[in-house]
PDB file of C-alpha atoms and ligand atoms in Angstrom:
ATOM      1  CA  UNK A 135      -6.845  17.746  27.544  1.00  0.00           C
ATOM      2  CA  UNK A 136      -3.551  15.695  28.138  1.00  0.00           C
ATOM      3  CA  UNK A 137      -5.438  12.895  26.657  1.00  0.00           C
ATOM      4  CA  UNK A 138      -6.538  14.767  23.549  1.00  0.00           C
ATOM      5  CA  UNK A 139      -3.033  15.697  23.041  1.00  0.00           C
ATOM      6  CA  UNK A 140      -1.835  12.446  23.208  1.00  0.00           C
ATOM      7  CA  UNK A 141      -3.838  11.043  20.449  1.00  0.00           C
ATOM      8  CA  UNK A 142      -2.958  13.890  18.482  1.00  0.00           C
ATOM      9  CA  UNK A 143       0.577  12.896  18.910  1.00  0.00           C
ATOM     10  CA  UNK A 144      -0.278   9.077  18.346  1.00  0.00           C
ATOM     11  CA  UNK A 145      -1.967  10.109  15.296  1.00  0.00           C
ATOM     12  CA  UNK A 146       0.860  12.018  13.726  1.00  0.00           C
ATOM     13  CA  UNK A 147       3.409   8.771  15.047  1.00  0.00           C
ATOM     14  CA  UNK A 148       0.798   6.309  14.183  1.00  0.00           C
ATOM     15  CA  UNK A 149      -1.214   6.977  10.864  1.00  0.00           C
ATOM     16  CA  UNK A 150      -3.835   3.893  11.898  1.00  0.00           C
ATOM     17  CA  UNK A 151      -4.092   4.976  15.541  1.00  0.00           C
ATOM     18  CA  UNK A 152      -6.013   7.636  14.510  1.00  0.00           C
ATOM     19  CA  UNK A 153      -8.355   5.072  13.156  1.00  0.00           C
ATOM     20  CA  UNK A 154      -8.512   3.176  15.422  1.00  0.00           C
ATOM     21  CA  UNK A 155      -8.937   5.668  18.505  1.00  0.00           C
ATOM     22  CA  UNK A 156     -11.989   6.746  16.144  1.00  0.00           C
ATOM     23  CA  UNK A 157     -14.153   3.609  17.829  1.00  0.00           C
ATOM     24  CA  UNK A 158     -15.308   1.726  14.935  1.00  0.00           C
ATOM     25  CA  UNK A 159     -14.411  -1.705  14.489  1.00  0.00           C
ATOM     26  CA  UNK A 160     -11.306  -2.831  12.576  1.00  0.00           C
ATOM     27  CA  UNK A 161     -11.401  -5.920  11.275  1.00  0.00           C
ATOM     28  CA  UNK A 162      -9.078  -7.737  10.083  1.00  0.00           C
ATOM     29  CA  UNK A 163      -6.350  -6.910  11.581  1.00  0.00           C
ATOM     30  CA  UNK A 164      -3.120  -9.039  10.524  1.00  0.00           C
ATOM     31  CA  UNK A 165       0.071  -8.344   9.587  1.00  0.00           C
ATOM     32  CA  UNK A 166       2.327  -7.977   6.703  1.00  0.00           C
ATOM     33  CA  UNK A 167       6.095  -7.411   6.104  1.00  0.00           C
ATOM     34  CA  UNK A 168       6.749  -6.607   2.623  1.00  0.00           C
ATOM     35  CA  UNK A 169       9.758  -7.870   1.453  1.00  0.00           C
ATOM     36  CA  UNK A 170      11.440  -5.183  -0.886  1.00  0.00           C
ATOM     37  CA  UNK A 171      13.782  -7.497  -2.616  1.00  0.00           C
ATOM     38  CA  UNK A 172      10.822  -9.565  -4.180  1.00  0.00           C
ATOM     39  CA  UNK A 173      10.524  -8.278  -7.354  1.00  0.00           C
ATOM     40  CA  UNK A 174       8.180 -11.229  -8.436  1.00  0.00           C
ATOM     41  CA  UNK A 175       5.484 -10.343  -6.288  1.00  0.00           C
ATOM     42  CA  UNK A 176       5.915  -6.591  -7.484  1.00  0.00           C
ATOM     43  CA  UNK A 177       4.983  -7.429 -11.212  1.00  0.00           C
ATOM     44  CA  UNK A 178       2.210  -9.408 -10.005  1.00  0.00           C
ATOM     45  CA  UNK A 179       1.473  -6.394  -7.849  1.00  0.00           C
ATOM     46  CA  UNK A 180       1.673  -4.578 -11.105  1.00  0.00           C
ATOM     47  CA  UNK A 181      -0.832  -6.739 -12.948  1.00  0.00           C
ATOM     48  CA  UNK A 182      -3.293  -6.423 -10.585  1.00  0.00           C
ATOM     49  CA  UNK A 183      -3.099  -3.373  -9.969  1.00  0.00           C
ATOM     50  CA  UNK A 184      -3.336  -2.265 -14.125  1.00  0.00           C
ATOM     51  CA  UNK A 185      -6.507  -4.901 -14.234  1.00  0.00           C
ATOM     52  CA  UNK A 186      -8.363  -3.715 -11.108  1.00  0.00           C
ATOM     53  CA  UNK A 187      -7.740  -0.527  -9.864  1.00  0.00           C
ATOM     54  CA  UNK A 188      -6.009   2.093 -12.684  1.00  0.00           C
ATOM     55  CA  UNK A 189      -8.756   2.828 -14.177  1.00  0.00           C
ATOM     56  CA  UNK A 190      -9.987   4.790 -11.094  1.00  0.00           C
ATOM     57  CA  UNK A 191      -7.036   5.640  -9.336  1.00  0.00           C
ATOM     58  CA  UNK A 192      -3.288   6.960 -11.389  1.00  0.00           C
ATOM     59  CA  UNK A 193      -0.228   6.397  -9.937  1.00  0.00           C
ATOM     60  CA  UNK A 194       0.764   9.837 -11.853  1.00  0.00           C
ATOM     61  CA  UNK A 195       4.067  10.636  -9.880  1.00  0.00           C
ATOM     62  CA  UNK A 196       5.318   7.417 -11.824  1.00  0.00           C
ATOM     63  CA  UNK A 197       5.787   6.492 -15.348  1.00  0.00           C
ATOM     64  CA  UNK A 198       5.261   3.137 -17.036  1.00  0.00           C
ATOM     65  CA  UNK A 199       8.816   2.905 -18.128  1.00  0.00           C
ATOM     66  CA  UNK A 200      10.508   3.801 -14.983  1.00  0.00           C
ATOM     67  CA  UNK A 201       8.514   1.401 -13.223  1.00  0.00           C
ATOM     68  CA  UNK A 202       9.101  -1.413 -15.522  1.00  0.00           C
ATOM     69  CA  UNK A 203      13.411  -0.675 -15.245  1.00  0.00           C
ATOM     70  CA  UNK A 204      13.105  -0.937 -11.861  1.00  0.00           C
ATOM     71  CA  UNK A 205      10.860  -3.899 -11.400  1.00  0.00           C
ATOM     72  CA  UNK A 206      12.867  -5.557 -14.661  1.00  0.00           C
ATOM     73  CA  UNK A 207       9.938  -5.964 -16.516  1.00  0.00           C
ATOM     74  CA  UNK A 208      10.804  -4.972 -20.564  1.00  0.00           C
ATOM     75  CA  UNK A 209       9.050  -1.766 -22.517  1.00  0.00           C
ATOM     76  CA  UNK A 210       7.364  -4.063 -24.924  1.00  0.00           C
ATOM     77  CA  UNK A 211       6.078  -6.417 -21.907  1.00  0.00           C
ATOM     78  CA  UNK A 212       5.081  -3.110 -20.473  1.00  0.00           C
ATOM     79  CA  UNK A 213       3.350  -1.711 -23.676  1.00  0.00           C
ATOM     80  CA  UNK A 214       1.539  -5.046 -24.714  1.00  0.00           C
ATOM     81  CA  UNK A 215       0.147  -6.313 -21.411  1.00  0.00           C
ATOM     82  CA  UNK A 216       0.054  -3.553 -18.768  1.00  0.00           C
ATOM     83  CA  UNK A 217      -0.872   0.095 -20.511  1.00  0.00           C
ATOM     84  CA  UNK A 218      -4.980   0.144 -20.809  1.00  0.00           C
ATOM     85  CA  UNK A 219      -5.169   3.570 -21.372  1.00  0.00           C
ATOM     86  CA  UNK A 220      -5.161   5.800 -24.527  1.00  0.00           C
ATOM     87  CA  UNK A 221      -3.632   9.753 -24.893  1.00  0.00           C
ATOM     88  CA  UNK A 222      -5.690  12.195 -26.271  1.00  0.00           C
ATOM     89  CA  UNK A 223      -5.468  11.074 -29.936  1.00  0.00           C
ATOM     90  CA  UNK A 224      -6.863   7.914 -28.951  1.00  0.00           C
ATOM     91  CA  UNK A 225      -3.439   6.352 -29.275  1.00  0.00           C
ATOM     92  CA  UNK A 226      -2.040   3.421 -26.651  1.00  0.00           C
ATOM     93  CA  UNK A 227      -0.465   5.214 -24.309  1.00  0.00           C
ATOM     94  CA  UNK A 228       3.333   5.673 -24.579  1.00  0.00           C
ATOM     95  CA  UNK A 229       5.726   3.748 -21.728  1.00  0.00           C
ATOM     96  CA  UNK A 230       7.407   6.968 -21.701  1.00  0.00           C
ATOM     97  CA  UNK A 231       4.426   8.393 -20.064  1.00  0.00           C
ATOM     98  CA  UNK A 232       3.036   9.170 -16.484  1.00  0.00           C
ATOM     99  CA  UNK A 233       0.543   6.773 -15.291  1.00  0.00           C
ATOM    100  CA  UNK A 234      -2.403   9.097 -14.829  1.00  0.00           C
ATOM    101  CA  UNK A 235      -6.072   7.423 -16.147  1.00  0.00           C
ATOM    102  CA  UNK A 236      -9.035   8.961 -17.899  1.00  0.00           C
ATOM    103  CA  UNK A 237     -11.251   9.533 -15.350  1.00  0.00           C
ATOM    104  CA  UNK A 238     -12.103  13.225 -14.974  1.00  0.00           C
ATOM    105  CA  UNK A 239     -12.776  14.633 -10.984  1.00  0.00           C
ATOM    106  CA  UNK A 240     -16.258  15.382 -12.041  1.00  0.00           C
ATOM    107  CA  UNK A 241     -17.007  12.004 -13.093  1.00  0.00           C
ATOM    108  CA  UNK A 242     -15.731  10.548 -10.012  1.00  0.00           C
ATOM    109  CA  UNK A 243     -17.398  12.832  -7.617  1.00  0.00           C
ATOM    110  CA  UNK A 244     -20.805  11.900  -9.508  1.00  0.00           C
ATOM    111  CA  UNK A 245     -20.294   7.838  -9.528  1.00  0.00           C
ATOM    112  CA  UNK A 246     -18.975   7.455  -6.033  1.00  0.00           C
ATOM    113  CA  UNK A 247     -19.764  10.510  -4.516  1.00  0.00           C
ATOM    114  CA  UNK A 248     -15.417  11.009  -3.593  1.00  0.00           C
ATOM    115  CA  UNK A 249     -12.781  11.442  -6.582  1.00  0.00           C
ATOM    116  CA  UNK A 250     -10.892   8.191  -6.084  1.00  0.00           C
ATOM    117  CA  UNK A 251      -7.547   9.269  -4.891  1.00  0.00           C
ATOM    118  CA  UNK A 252      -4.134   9.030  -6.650  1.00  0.00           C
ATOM    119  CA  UNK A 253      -2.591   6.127  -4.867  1.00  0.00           C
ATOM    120  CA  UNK A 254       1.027   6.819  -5.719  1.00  0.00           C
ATOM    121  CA  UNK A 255       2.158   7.735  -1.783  1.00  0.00           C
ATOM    122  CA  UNK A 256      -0.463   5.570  -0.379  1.00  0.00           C
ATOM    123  CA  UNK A 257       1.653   3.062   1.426  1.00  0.00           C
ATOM    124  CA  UNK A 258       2.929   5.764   3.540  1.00  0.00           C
ATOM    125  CA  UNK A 259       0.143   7.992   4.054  1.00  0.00           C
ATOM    126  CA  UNK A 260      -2.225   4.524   5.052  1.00  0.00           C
ATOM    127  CA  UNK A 261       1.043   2.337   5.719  1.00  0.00           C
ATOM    128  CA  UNK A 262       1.165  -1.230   4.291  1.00  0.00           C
ATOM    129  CA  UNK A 263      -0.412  -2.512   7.592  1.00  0.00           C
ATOM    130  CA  UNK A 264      -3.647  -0.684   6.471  1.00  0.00           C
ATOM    131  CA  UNK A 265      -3.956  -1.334   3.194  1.00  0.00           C
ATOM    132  CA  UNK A 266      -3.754  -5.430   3.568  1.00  0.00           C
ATOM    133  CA  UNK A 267      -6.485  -5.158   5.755  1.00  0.00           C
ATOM    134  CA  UNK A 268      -8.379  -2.695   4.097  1.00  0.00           C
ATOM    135  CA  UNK A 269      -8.207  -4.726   0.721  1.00  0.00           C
ATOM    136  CA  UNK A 270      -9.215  -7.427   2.326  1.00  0.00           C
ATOM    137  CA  UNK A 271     -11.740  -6.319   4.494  1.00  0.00           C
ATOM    138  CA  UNK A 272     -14.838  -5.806   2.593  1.00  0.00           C
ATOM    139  CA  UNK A 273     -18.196  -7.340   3.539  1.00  0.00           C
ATOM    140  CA  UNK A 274     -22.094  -8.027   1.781  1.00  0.00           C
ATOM    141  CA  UNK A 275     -23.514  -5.328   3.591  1.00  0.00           C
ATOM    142  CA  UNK A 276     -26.943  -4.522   1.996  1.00  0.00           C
ATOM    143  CA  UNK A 277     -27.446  -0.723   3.083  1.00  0.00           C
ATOM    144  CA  UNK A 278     -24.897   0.346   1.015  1.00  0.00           C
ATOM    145  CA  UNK A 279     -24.546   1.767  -2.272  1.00  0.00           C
ATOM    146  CA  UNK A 280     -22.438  -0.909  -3.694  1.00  0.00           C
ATOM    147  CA  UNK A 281     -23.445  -3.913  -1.321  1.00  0.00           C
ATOM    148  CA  UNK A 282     -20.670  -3.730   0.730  1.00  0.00           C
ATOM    149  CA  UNK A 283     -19.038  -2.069   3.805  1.00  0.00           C
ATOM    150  CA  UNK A 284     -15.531  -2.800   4.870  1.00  0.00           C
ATOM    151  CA  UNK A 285     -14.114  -3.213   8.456  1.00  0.00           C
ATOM    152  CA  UNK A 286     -11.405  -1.571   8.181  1.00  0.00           C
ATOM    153  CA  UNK A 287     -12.769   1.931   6.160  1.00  0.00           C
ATOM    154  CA  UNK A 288     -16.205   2.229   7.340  1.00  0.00           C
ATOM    155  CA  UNK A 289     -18.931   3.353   4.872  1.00  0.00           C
ATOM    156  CA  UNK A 290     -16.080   3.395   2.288  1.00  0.00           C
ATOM    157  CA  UNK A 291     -17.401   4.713  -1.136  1.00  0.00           C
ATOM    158  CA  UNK A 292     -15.399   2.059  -3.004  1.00  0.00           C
ATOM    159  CA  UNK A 293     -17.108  -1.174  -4.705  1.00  0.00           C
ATOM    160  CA  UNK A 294     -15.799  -4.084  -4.137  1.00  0.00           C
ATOM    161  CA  UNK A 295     -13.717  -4.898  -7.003  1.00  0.00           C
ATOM    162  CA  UNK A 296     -11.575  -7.725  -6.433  1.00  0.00           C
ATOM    163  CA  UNK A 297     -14.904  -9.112  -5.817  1.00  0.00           C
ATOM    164  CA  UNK A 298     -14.406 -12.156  -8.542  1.00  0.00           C
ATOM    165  CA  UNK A 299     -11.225 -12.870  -7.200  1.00  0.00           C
ATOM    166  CA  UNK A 300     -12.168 -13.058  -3.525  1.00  0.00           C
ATOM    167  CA  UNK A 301     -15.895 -13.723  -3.938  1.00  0.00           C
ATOM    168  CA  UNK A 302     -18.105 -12.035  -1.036  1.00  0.00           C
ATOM    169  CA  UNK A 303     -17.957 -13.095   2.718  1.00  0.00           C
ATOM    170  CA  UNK A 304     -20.452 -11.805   5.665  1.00  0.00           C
ATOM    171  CA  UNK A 305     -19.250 -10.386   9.096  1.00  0.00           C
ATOM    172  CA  UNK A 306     -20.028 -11.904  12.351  1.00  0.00           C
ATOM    173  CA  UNK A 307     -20.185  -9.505  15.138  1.00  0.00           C
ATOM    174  CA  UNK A 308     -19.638  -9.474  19.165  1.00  0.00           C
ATOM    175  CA  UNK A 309     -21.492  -7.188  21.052  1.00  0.00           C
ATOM    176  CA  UNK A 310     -18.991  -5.345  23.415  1.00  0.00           C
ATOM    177  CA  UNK A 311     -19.428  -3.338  26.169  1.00  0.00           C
ATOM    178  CA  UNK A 312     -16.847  -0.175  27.005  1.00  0.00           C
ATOM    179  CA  UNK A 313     -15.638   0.871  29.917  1.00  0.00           C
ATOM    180  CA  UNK A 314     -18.363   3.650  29.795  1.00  0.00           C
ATOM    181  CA  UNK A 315     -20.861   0.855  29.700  1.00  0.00           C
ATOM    182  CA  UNK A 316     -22.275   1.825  25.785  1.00  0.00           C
ATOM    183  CA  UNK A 317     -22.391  -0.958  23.840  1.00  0.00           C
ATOM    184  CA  UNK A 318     -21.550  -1.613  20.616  1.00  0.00           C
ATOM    185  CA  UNK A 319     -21.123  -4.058  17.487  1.00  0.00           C
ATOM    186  CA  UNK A 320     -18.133  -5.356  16.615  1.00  0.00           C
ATOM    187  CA  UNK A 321     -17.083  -7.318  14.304  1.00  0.00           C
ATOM    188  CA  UNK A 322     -15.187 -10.585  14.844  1.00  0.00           C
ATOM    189  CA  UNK A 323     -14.579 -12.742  11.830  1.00  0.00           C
ATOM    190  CA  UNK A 324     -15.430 -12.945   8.507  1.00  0.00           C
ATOM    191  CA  UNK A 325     -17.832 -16.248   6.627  1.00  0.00           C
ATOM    192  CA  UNK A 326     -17.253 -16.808   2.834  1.00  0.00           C
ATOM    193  CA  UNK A 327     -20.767 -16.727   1.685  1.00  0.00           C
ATOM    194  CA  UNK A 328     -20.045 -16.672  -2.463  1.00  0.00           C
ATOM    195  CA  UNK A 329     -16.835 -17.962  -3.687  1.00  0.00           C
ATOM    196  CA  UNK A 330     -14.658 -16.363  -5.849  1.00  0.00           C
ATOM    197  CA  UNK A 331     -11.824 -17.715  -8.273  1.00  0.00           C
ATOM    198  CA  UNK A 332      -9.201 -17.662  -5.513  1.00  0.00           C
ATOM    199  CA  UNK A 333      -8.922 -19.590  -2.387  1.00  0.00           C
ATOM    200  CA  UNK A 334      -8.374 -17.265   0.987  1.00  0.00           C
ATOM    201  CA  UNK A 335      -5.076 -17.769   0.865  1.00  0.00           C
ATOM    202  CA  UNK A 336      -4.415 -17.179  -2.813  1.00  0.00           C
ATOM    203  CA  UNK A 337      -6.158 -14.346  -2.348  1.00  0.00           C
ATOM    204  CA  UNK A 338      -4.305 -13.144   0.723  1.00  0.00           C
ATOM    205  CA  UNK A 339      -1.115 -13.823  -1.753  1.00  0.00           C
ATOM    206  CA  UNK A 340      -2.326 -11.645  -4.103  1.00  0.00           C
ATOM    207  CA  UNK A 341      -2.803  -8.815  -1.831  1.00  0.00           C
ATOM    208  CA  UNK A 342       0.320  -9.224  -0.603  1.00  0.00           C
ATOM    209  CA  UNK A 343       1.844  -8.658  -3.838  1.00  0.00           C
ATOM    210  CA  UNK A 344      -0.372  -6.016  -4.497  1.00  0.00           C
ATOM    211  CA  UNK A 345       0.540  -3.369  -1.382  1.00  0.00           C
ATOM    212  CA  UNK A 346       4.394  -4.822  -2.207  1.00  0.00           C
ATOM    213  CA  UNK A 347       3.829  -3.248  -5.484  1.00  0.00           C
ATOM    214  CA  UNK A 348       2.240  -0.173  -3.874  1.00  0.00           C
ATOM    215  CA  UNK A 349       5.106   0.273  -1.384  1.00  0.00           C
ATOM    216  CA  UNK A 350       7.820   0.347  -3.965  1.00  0.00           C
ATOM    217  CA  UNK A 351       5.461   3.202  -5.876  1.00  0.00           C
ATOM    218  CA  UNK A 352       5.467   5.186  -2.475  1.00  0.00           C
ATOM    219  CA  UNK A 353       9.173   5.002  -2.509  1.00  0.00           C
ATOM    220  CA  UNK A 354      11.148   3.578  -5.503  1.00  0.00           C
ATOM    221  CA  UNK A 355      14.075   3.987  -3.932  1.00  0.00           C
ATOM    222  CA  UNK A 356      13.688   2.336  -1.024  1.00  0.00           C
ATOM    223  CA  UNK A 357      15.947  -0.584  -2.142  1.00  0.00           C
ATOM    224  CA  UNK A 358      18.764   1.885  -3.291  1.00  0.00           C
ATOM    225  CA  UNK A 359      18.665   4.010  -0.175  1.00  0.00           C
ATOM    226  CA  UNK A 360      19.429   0.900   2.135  1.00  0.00           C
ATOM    227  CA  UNK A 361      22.242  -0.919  -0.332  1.00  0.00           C
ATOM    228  CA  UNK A 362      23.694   2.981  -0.463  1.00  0.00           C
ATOM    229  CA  UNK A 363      23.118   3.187   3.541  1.00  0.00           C
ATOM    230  CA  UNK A 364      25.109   0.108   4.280  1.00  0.00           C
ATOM    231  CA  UNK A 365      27.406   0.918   1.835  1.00  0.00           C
ATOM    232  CA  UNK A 366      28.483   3.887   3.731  1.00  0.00           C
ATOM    233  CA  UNK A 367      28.277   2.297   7.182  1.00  0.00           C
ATOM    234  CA  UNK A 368      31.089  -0.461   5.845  1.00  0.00           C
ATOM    235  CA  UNK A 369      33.182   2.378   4.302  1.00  0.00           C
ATOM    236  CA  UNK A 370      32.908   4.432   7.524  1.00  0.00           C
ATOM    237  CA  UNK A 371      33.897   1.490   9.416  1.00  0.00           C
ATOM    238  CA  UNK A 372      36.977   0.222   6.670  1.00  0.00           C
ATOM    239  CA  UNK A 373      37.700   4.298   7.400  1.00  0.00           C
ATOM    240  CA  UNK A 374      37.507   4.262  11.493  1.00  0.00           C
ATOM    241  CA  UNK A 375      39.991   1.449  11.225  1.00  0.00           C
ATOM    242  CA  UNK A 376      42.787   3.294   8.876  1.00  0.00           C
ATOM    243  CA  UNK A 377      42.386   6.689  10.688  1.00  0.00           C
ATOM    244  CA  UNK A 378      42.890   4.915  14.042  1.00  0.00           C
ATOM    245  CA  UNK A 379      46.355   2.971  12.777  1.00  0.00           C
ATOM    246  CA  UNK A 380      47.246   6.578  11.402  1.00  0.00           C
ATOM    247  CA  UNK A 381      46.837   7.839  14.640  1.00  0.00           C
ATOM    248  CA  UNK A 382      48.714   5.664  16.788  1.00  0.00           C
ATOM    249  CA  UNK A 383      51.354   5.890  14.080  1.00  0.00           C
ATOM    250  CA  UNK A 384      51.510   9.858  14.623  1.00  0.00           C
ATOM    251  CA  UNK A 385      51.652   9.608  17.956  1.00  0.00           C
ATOM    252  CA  UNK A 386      53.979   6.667  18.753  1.00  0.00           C
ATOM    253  CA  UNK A 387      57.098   9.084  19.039  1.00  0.00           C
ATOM    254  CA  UNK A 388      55.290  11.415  21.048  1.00  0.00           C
ATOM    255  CA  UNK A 389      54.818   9.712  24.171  1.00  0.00           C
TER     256      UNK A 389
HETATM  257  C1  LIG B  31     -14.639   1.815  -9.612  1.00  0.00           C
HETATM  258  C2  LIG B  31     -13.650   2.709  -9.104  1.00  0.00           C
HETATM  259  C3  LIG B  31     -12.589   2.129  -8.177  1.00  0.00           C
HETATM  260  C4  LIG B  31     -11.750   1.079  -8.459  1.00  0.00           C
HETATM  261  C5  LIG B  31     -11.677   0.236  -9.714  1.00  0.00           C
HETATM  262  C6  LIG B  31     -10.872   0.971  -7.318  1.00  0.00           C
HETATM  263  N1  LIG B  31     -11.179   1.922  -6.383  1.00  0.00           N
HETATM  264 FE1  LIG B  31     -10.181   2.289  -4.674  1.00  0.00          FE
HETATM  265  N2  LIG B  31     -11.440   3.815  -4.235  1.00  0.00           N
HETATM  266  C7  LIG B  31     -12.487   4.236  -5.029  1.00  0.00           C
HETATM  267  C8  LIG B  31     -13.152   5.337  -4.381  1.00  0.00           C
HETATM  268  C9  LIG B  31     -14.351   6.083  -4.917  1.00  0.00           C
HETATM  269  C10 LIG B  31     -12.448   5.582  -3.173  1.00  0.00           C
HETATM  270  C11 LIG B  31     -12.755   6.645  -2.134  1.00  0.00           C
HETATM  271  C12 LIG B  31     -13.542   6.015  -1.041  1.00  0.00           C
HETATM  272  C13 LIG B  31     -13.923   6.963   0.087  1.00  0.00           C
HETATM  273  O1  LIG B  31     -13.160   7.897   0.389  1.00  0.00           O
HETATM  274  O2  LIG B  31     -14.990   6.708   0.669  1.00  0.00           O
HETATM  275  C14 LIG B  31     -11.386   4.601  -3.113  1.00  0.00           C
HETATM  276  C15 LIG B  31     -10.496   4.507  -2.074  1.00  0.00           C
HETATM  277  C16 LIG B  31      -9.409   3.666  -2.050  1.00  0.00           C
HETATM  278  C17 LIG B  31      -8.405   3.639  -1.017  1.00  0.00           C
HETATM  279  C18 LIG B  31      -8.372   4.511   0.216  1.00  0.00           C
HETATM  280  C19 LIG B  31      -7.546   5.731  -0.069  1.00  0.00           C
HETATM  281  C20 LIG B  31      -7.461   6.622   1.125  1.00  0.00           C
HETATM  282  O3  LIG B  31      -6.336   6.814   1.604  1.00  0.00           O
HETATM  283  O4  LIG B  31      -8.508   7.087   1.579  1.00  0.00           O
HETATM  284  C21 LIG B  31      -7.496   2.672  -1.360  1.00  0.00           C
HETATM  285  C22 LIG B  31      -6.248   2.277  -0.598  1.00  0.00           C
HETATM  286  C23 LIG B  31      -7.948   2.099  -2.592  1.00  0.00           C
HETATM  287  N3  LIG B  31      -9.107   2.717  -2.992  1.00  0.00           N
HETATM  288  C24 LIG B  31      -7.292   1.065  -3.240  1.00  0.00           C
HETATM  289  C25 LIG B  31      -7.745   0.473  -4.411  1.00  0.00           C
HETATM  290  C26 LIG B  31      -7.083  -0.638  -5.041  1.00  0.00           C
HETATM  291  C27 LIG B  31      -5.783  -1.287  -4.551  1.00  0.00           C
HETATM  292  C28 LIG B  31      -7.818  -0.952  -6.140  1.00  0.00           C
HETATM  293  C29 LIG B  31      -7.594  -2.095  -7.085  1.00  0.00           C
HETATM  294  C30 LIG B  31      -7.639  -3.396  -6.518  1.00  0.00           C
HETATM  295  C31 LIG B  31      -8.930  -0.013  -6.197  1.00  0.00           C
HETATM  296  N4  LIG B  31      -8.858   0.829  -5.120  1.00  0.00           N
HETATM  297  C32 LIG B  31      -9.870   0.021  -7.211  1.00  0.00           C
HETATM  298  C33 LIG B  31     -12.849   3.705  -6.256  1.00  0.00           C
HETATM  299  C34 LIG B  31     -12.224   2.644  -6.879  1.00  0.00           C
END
C-alpha cells in the first residue's frame, strides 16, 4: 500500500517516473539542458518542427506571429518559409493566425489508430528529458505498423518521421533478471543499420534544437519571468539596504 502510494506521489513529482516504474525498457536515456537564451537553435527548432511534425500535431495555443516576435524571426520570413497550411478559402494561412493544422480527429484516429496530440504544453506534461529521448529513440522493429518501436514510448503509434534525417538503427538487448527472478529484455544500445542525411551527432543537434523550440512553446515566457524575477530580487535587495539606513537613522536619538 505505502509503496503504491509512493509511486503515486513520484508520479505526480516525477512525470517520467511513472514511466519508468511501468517496467519497460527506456532507452536512451541522456540528458539535456535547454538553454533558453539560444534563440538560434529555437528557429531551427521551428523549421523542423513546420517540415516534420505540423502537419499532424498544432501548436494551437500559439500563433505564427507571436512566435516569430519572440524568437526574432520577421512576418515575411514567417509567411514565406514556415506557414504550410491553408484557411478555409484555400488561402496561405495568415501569421496573424493560431497554429492549428488540417488534420481532422477522425482522420487521425483512422491512420494511426490515436489523434496525434496538440504538442503546445508538451515539454511540461513529458518534460524536455523525455522528449530527447523519445525523438531519438525509435528502432526497425518489424511487428509494427510502421516498422518501428521506440524505447522510450513503447508500441508508440507514431512513424518514424525524422527517419531521412536520422536513417534507421536496430536495438541490442540484455536479458535481465529482477529481483523477483522474471526475466526480461532490455534494451542496451542502439546499431545504425541505414544511414540517414545526418551524422548521430548532427542529428542529436537537431533534436536539441527541436525540444528547445518546444520548451519555449510550453512556456513563452519563461525568459521574461526569470529577467522580471531577478529584477525584483535586486530591487528588494537595493530596498533592504535603504529601509535599514532609514531605520538606524529613526532610531539613533532614541537610544
Ligand atoms: C504522420 C503523423 C505524425 C507526424 C508527422 C508526427 N507525429 Fe508525433 N505522434 C503521432 C501520433 C499518431 C502520436 C500518438 C502516438 C500514441 O499515442 O501511440 C504521436 C505522438 C507524439 C508524441 C507523444 C505525445 C504524448 O505526450 O503522448 C510526441 C512528443 C510527438 N508525437 C512528437 C512529434 C514530433 C516532435 C514530430 C516532428 C518531428 C512528430 N511528432 C511528427 C503522429 C505524428
Amino acid at each position: 500500500m505505502v509503496k503504491q502510494w509512493l509511486i503515486i506521489l513520484a508520479a505526480l513529482v516525477f512525470p517520467g517516473a511513472a514511466l519508468a516504474a511501468g517496467g519497460y525498457p527506456v532507452y536512451p536515456d541522456d540528458e539535456i539542458k535547454v538553454d533558453w537564451d539560444d534563440k538560434a537553435a529555437m528557429q531551427r527548432g521551428a523549421r523542423t518542427y513546420m517540415n516534420y511534425c505540423m502537419g499532424c500535431h498544432s501548436l494551437h495555443y500559439s500563433r505564427y506571429n507571436r512566435v516569430g516576435a519572440d524568437l526574432g524571426i520577421s512576418d515575411d520570413m514567417m509567411r514565406d518559409n514556415l506557414i504550410f497550411t491553408t484557411d478555409i478559402n484555400g488561402e496561405r494561412t495568415k501569421v496573424g493566425a493560431l497554429m492549428t493544422n488540417n488534420m481532422s480527429a477522425a482522420y487521425g484516429e483512422e491512420a494511426f489508430g490515436v489523434v496525434p496530440p496538440d504538442l503546445s504544453l508538451v515539454a511540461r506534461s513529458r518534460g524536455t528529458h523525455w522528449l530527447y529521448n523519445f525523438l531519438r529513440g525509435f528502432y526497425v522493429d518489424e511487428e509494427r505498423p510502421f516498422g518501428v518501436n521506440n524505447g522510450v514510448f513503447s508500441n508508440v503509434g507514431m512513424p518514424h518521421v525524422l527517419v531521412e534525417l536520422q536513417g534507421l538503427q536496430k536495438a541490442n538487448y540484455e536479458t535481465v533478471t529482477d529481483s523477483a527472478g522474471n526475466e526480461s529484455q532490455k534494451i542496451v544500445g542502439f546499431e545504425q543499420v541505414k544511414a540517414g542525411s545526418m551524422t548521430a551527432d548532427e542529428y542529436d543537434r537537431a533534436i536539441y534544437d527541436l525540444v528547445a523550440f518546444l520548451d519555449y512553446v510550453a512556456e513563452p515566457y519563461k525568459q521574461t519571468r526569470k529577467n522580471v524575477g531577478t529584477g525584483v530580487i535586486i530591487f528588494l535587495l537595493c530596498f533592504l539596504v535603504l529601509a535599514y539606513a532609514l531605520k538606524r537613522e529613526y532610531w539613533k536619538d532614541v537610544h
